[in-house]
Each structure stands twice: as structure tokens, then as C-alpha cells.
XYZ file of N, CA, C and O in Angstrom:
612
model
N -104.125 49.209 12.925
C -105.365 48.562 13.214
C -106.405 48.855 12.126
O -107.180 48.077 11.569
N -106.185 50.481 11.927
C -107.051 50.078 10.576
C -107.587 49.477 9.195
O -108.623 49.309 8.552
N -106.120 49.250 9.156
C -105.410 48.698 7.862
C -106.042 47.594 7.926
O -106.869 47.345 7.048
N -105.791 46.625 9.034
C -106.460 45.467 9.734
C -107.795 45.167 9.114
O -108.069 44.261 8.328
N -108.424 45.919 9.518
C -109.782 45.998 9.464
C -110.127 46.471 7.952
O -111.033 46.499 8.786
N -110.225 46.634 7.409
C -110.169 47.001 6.118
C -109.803 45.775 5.058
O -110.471 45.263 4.159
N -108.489 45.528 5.534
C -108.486 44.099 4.832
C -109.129 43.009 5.036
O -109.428 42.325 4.057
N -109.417 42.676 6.073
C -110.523 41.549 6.900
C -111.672 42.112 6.254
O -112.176 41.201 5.597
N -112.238 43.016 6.138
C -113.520 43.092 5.029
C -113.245 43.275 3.742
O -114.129 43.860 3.114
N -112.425 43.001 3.234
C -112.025 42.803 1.972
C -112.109 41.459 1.785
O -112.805 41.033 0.863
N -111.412 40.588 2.631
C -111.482 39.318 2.503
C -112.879 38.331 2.503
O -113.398 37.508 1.748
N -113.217 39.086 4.146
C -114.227 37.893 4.737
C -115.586 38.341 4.479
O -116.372 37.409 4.651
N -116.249 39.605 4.072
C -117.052 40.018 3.356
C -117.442 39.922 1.874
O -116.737 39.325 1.060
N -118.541 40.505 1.573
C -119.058 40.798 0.546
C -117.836 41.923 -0.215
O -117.039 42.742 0.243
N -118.249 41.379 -1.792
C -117.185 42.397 -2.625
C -117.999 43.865 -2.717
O -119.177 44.218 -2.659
N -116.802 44.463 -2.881
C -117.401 45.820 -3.160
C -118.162 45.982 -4.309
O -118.413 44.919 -4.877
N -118.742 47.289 -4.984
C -119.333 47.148 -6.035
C -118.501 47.491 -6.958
O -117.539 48.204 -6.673
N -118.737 47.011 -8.328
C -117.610 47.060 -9.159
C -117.009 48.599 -9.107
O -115.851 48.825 -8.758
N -117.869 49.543 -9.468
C -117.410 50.724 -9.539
C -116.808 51.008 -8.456
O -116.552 52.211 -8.510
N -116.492 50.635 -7.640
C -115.659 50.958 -6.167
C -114.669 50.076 -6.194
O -114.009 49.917 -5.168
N -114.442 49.509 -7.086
C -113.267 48.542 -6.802
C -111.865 49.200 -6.834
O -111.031 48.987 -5.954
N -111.636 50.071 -7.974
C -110.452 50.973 -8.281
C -109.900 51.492 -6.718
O -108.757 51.581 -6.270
N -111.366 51.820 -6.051
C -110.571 52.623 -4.912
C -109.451 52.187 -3.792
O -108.593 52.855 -3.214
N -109.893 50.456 -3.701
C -108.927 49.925 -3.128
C -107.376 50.040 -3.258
O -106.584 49.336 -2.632
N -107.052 50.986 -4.122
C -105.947 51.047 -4.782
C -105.122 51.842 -3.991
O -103.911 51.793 -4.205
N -105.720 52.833 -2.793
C -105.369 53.850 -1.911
C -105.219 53.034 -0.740
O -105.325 53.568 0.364
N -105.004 51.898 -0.836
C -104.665 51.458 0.348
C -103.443 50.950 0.079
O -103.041 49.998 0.748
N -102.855 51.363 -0.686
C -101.606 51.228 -0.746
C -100.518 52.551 -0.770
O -99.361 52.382 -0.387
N -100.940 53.724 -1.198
C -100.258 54.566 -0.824
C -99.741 55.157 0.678
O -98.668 55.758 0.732
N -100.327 55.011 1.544
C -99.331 54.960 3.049
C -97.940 54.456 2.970
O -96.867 54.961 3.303
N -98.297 53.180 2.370
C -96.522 52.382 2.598
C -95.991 53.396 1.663
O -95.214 54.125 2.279
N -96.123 53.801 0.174
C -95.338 54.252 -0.724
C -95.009 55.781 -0.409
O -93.930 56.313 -0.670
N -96.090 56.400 0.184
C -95.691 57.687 0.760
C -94.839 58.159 2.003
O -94.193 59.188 2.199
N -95.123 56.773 2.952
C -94.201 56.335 4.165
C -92.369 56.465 3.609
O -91.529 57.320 3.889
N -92.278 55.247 2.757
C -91.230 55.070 2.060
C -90.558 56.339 1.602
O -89.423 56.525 2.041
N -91.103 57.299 0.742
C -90.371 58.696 0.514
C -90.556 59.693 1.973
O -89.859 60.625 2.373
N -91.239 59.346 2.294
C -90.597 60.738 4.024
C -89.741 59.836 4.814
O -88.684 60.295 5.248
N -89.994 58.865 5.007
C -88.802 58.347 5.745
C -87.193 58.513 4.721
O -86.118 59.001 5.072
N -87.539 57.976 3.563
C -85.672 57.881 3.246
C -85.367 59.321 3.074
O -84.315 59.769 2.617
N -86.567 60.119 3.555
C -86.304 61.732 2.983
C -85.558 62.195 4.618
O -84.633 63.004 4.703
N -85.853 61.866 5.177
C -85.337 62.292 6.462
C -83.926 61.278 6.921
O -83.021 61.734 7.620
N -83.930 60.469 6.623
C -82.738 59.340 7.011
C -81.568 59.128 6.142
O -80.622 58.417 6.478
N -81.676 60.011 4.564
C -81.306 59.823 3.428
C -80.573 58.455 2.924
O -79.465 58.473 2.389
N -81.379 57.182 3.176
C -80.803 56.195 3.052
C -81.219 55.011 3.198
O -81.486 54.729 4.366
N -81.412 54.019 2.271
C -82.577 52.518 2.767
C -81.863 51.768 3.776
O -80.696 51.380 3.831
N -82.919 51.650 4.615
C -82.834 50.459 5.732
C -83.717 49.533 5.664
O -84.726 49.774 5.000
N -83.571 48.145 6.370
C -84.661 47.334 6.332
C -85.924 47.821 6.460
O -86.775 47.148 5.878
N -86.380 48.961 7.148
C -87.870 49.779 7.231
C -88.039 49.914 5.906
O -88.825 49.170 5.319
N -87.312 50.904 5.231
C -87.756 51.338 4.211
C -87.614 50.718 3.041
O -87.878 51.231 1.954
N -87.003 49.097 3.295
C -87.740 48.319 2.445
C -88.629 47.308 2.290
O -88.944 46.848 1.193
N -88.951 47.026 3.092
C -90.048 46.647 4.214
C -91.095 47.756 3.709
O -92.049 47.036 3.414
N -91.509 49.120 3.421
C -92.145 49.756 3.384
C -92.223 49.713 1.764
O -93.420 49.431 1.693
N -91.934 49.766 0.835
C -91.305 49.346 -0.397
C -91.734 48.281 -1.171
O -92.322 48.248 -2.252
N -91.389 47.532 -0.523
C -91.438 45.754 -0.980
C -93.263 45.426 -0.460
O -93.813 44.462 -0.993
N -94.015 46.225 0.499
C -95.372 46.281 1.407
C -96.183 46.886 -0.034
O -96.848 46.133 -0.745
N -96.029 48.186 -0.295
C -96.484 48.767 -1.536
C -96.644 48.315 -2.706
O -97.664 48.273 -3.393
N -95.309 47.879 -2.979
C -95.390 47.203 -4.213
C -96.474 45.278 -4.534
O -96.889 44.603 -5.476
N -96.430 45.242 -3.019
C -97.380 43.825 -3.100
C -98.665 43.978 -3.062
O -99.490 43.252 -3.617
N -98.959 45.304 -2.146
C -100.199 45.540 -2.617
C -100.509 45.895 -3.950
O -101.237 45.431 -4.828
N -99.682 46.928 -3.831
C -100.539 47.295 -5.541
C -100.149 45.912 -6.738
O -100.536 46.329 -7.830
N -99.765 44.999 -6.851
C -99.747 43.677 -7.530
C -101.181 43.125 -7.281
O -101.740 42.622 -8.256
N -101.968 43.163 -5.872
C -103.002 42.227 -5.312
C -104.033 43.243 -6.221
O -104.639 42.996 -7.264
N -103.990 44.298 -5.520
C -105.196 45.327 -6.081
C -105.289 45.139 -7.199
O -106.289 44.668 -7.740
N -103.973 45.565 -7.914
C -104.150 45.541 -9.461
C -104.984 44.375 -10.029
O -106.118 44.477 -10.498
N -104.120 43.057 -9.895
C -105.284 41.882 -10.342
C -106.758 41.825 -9.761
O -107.674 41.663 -10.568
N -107.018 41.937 -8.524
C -108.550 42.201 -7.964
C -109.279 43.050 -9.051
O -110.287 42.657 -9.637
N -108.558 44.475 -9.301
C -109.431 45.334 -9.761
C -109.510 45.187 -11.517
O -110.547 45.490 -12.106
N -108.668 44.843 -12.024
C -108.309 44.211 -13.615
C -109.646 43.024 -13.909
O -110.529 42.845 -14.748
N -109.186 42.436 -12.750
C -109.984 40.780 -13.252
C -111.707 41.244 -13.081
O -112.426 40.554 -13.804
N -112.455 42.285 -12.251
C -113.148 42.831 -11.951
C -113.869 43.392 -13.099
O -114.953 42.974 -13.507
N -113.079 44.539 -13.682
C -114.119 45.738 -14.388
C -114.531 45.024 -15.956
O -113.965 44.137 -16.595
N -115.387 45.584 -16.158
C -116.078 45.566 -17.365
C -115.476 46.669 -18.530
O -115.224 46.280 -19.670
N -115.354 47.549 -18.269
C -115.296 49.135 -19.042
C -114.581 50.313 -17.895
O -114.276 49.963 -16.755
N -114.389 51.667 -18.378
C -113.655 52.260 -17.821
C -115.047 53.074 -17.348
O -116.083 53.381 -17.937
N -114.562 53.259 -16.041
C -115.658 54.119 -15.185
C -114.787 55.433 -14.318
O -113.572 55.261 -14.220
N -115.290 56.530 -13.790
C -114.775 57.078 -13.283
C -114.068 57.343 -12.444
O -113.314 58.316 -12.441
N -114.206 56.373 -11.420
C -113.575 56.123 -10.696
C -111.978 55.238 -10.802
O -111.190 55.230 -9.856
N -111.817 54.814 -11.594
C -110.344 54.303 -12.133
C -109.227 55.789 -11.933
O -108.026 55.526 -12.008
N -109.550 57.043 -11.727
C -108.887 57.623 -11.831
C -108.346 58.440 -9.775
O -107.737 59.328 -9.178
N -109.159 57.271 -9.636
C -108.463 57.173 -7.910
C -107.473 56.166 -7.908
O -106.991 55.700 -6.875
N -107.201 55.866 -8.916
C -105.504 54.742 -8.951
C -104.696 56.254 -9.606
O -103.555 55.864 -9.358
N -104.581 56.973 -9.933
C -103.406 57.961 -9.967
C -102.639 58.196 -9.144
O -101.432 58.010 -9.296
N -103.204 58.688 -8.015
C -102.408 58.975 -6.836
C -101.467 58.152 -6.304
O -100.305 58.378 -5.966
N -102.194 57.065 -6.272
C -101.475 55.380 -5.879
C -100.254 55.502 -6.556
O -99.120 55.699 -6.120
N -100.717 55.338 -7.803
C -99.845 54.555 -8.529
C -98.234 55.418 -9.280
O -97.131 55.046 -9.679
N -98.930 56.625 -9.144
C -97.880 57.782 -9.322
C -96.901 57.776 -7.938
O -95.695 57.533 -7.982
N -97.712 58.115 -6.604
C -97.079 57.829 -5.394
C -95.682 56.718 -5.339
O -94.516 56.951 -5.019
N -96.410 55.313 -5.836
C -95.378 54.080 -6.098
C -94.667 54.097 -6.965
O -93.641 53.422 -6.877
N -94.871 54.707 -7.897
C -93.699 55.197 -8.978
C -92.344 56.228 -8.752
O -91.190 56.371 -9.154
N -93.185 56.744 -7.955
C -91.703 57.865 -7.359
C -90.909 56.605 -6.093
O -89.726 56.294 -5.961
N -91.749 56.281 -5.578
C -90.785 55.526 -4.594
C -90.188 54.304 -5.411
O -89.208 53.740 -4.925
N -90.658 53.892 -6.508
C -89.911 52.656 -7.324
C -88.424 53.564 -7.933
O -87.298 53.066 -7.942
N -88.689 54.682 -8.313
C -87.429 55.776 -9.214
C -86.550 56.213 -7.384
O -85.488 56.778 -7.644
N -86.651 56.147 -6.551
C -86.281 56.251 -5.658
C -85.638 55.237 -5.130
O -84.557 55.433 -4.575
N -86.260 53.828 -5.225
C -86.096 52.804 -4.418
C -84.932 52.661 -5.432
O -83.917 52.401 -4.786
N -84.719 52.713 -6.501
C -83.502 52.630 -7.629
C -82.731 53.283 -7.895
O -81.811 52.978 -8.654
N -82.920 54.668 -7.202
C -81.552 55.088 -7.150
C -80.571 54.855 -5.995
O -79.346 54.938 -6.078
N -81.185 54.593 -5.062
C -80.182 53.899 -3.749
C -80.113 52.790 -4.149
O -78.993 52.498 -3.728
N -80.639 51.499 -4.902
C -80.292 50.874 -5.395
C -79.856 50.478 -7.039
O -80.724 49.759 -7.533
N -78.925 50.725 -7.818
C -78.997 50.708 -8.905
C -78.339 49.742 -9.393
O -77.220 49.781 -9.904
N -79.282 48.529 -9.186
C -78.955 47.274 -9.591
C -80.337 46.908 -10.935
O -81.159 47.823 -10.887
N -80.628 46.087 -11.774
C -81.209 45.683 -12.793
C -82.679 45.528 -12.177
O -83.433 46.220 -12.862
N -83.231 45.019 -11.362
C -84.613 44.601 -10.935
C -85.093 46.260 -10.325
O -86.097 46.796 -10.795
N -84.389 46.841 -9.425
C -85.145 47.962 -9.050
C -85.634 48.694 -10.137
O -86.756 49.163 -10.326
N -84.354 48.726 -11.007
C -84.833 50.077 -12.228
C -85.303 49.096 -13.251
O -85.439 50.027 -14.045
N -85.640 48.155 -13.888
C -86.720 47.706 -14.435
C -88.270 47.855 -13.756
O -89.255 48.222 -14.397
N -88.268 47.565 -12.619
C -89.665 48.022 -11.922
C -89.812 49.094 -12.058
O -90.897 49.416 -12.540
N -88.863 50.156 -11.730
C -89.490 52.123 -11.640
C -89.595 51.784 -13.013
O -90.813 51.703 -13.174
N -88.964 51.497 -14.276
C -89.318 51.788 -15.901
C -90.576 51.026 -16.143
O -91.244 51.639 -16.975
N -91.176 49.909 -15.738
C -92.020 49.884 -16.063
C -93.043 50.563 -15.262
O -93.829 51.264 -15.899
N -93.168 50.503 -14.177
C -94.417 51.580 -13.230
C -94.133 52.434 -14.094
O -94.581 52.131 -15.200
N -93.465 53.564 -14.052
C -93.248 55.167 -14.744
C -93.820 55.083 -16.689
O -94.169 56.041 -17.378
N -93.715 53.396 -17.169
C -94.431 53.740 -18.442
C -95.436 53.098 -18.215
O -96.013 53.241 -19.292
N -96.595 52.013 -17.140
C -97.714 51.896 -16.701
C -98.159 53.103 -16.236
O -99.347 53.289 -16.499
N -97.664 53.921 -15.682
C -98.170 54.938 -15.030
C -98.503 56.160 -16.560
O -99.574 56.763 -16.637
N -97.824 56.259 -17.210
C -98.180 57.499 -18.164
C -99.230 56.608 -19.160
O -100.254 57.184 -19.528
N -99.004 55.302 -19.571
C -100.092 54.728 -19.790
C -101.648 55.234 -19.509
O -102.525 55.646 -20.269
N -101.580 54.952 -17.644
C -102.989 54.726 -17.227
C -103.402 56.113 -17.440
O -104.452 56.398 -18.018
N -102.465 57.097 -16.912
C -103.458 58.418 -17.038
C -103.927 58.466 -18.229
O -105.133 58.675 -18.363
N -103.094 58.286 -19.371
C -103.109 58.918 -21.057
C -104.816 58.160 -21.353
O -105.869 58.783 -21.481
N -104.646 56.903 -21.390
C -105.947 56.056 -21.273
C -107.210 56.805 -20.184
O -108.337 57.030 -20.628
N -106.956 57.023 -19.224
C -107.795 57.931 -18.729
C -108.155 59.046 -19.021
O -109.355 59.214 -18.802
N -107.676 59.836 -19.397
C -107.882 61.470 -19.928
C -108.664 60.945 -20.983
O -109.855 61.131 -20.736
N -108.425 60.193 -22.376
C -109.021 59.619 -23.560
C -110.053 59.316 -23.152
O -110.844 60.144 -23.603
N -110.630 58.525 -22.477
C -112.043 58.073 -21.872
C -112.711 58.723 -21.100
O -113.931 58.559 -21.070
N -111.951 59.810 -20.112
C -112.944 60.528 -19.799
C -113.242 61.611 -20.684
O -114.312 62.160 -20.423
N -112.580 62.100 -21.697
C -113.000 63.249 -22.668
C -113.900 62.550 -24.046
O -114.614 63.166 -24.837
N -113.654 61.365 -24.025
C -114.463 60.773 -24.975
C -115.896 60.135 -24.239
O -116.858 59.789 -24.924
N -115.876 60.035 -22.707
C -117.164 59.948 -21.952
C -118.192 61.430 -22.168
O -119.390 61.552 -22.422
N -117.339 62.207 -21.984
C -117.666 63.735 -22.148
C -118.261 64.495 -23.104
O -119.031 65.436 -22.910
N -117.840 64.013 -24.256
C -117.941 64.477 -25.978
C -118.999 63.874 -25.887
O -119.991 64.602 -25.850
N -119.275 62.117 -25.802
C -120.369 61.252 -26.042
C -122.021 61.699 -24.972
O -123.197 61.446 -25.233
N -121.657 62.127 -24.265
C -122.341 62.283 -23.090
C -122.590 61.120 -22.100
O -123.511 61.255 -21.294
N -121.706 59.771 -22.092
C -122.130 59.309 -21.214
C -120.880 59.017 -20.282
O -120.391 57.915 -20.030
N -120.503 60.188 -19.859
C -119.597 59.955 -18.961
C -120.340 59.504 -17.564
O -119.986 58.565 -16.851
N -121.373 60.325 -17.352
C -121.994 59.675 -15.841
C -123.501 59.689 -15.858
O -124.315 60.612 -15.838
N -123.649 58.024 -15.912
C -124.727 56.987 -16.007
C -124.728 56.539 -14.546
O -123.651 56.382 -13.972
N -125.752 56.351 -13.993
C -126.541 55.549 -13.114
C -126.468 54.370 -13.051
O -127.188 53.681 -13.774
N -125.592 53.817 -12.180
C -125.704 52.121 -12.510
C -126.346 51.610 -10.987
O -126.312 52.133 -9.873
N -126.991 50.236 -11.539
C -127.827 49.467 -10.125
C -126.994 49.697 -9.298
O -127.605 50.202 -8.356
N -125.439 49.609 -8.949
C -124.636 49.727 -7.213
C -124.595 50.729 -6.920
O -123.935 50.987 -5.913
N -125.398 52.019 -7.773
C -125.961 53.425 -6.543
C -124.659 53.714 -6.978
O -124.100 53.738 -5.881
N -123.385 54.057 -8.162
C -122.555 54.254 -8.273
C -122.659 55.020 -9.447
O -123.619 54.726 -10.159
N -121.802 56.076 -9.904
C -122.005 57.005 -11.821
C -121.241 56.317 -12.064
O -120.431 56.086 -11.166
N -121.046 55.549 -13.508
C -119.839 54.927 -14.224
C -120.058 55.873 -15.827
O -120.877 56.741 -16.126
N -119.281 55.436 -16.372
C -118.911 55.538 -17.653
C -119.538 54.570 -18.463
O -119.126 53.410 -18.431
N -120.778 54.998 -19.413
C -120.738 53.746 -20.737
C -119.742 53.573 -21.644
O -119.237 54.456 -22.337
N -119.468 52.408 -21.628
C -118.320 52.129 -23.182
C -119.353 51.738 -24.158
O -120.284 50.960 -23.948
N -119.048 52.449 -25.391
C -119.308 52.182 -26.390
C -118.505 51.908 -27.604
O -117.287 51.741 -27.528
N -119.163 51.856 -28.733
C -118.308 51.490 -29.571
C -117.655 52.992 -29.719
O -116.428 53.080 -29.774
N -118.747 54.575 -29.806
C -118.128 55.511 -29.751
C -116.643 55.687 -28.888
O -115.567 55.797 -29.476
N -116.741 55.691 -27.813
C -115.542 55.764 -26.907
C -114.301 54.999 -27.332
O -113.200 55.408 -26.964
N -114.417 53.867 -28.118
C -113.298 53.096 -28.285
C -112.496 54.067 -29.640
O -111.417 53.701 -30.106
């Protein structure tokens, strides 16, 4: 039910503010964390646990474009997609080894090199927010972001 509700104001509401957009990204780790305790206890995919799988991975496709097509520059908050997206990466290297057919393990290889991507890009911007001093600026949505500058790039 909550889930419910959450998405229905995602939809039928007002958007979040940009700097909050990343966070939507945690609404996808349940299914992906679901997915590894269940096949951890059952040792074995069933329609649940791909169903739980195939749920994760569509969200984080939706989020991703929502939050991509969204930002301007890298803000601090981008680094609440780690958890997510690391989370879905173990269950993609998971979801492929019970299945080790061509599409599963192309998905875990690319999540697992999106994923060392995003952090590497993150650590860089936030230590180059840091060095510069404008890692946390005041922006109008009552939110700290990150200035990009030409420094940071």
C-alpha cells in the first residue's frame, strides 16, 4: 500500500524538486533486496523471484530516465542511487548465475560497469565540489546542491 501511494504522487502530483529527484531511486531497492533474501533462503528462481527481478529492474529503467532527463549538474544527492543501484547489481550477478544464458549476464555486465561508473563519477565531483568549495550551495527548492563549474569538470 505504500508503494501505492508513493507512486500515485509521483504521477498525479506535482514533481519533486530537482535535487530530490535521485532519491526516487530507493524505491526500487525492496524488490532487488527482496530478490537476494528470498533466493537466499529457497536457493533457487521461481516465478516470485522473478517477478521480483524483472519489478526492480523496470523501475530502476523508469527512475533512471525521470531522473537523467531531469538534472542539470551533479548535486549531492545523486549519491542516494548507490545503494539502489549496487543492491540491483548484485541481484542482476545473481539473477545470472541461476541463469546463465546471454541477456541475464549482459545486464549484470553492464549494471556492474554502470555501477563502478556512477560511484567513480561521484567521488570525482564530490571531491572536486570540496577542493572548489562549492560542494553545498543553497538552491531556491530549500535543497544543498553542488555548483558545476567549469572548475569541477
Amino acid at each position: 500500500m505504500f508503494f501505492t501511494i508513493i507512486i500515485s504522487r509521483i504521477v498525479l502530483h506535482d514533481a519533486l524538486p530537482l535535487s530530490a529527484q535521485p532519491t526516487l531511486m530507493v524505491l526500487m531497492s525492496p524488490f532487488a533486496v527482496g530478490f537476494l533474501a528470498y533466493i537466499k533462503i529457497i536457493d533457487r528462481t521461481d516465478v516470485f523471484a522473478v517477478m521480483l527481478f524483472y519489478t526492480a529492474l523496470f523501475l530502476f529503467l523508469v527512475f533512471l530516465i525521470k531522473i537523467f532527463n531531469s538534472q542539470r549538474g551533479f548535486i549531492h544527492t545523486w549519491w542516494s542511487l548507490s545503494f539502489p543501484v549496487a543492491a540491483l547489481t548484485n541481484c542482476s550477478l545473481k539473477y545470472a548465475a541461476f541463469h546463465p544464458t546471454i541477456l541475464p549476464e549482459v545486464i549484470a555486465l553492464g549494471l556492474l560497469t554502470s555501477l563502478t561508473l556512477l560511484i567513480t563519477y561521484m567521488l570525482i565531483m564530490t571531491i572536486s565540489g570540496l577542493v572548489s568549495g562549492s560542494l553545498f550551495i543553497d538552491k531556491p527548492d530549500g535543497m544543498i546542491s553542488v555548483k558545476l563549474t567549469q572548475n569541477c569538470i
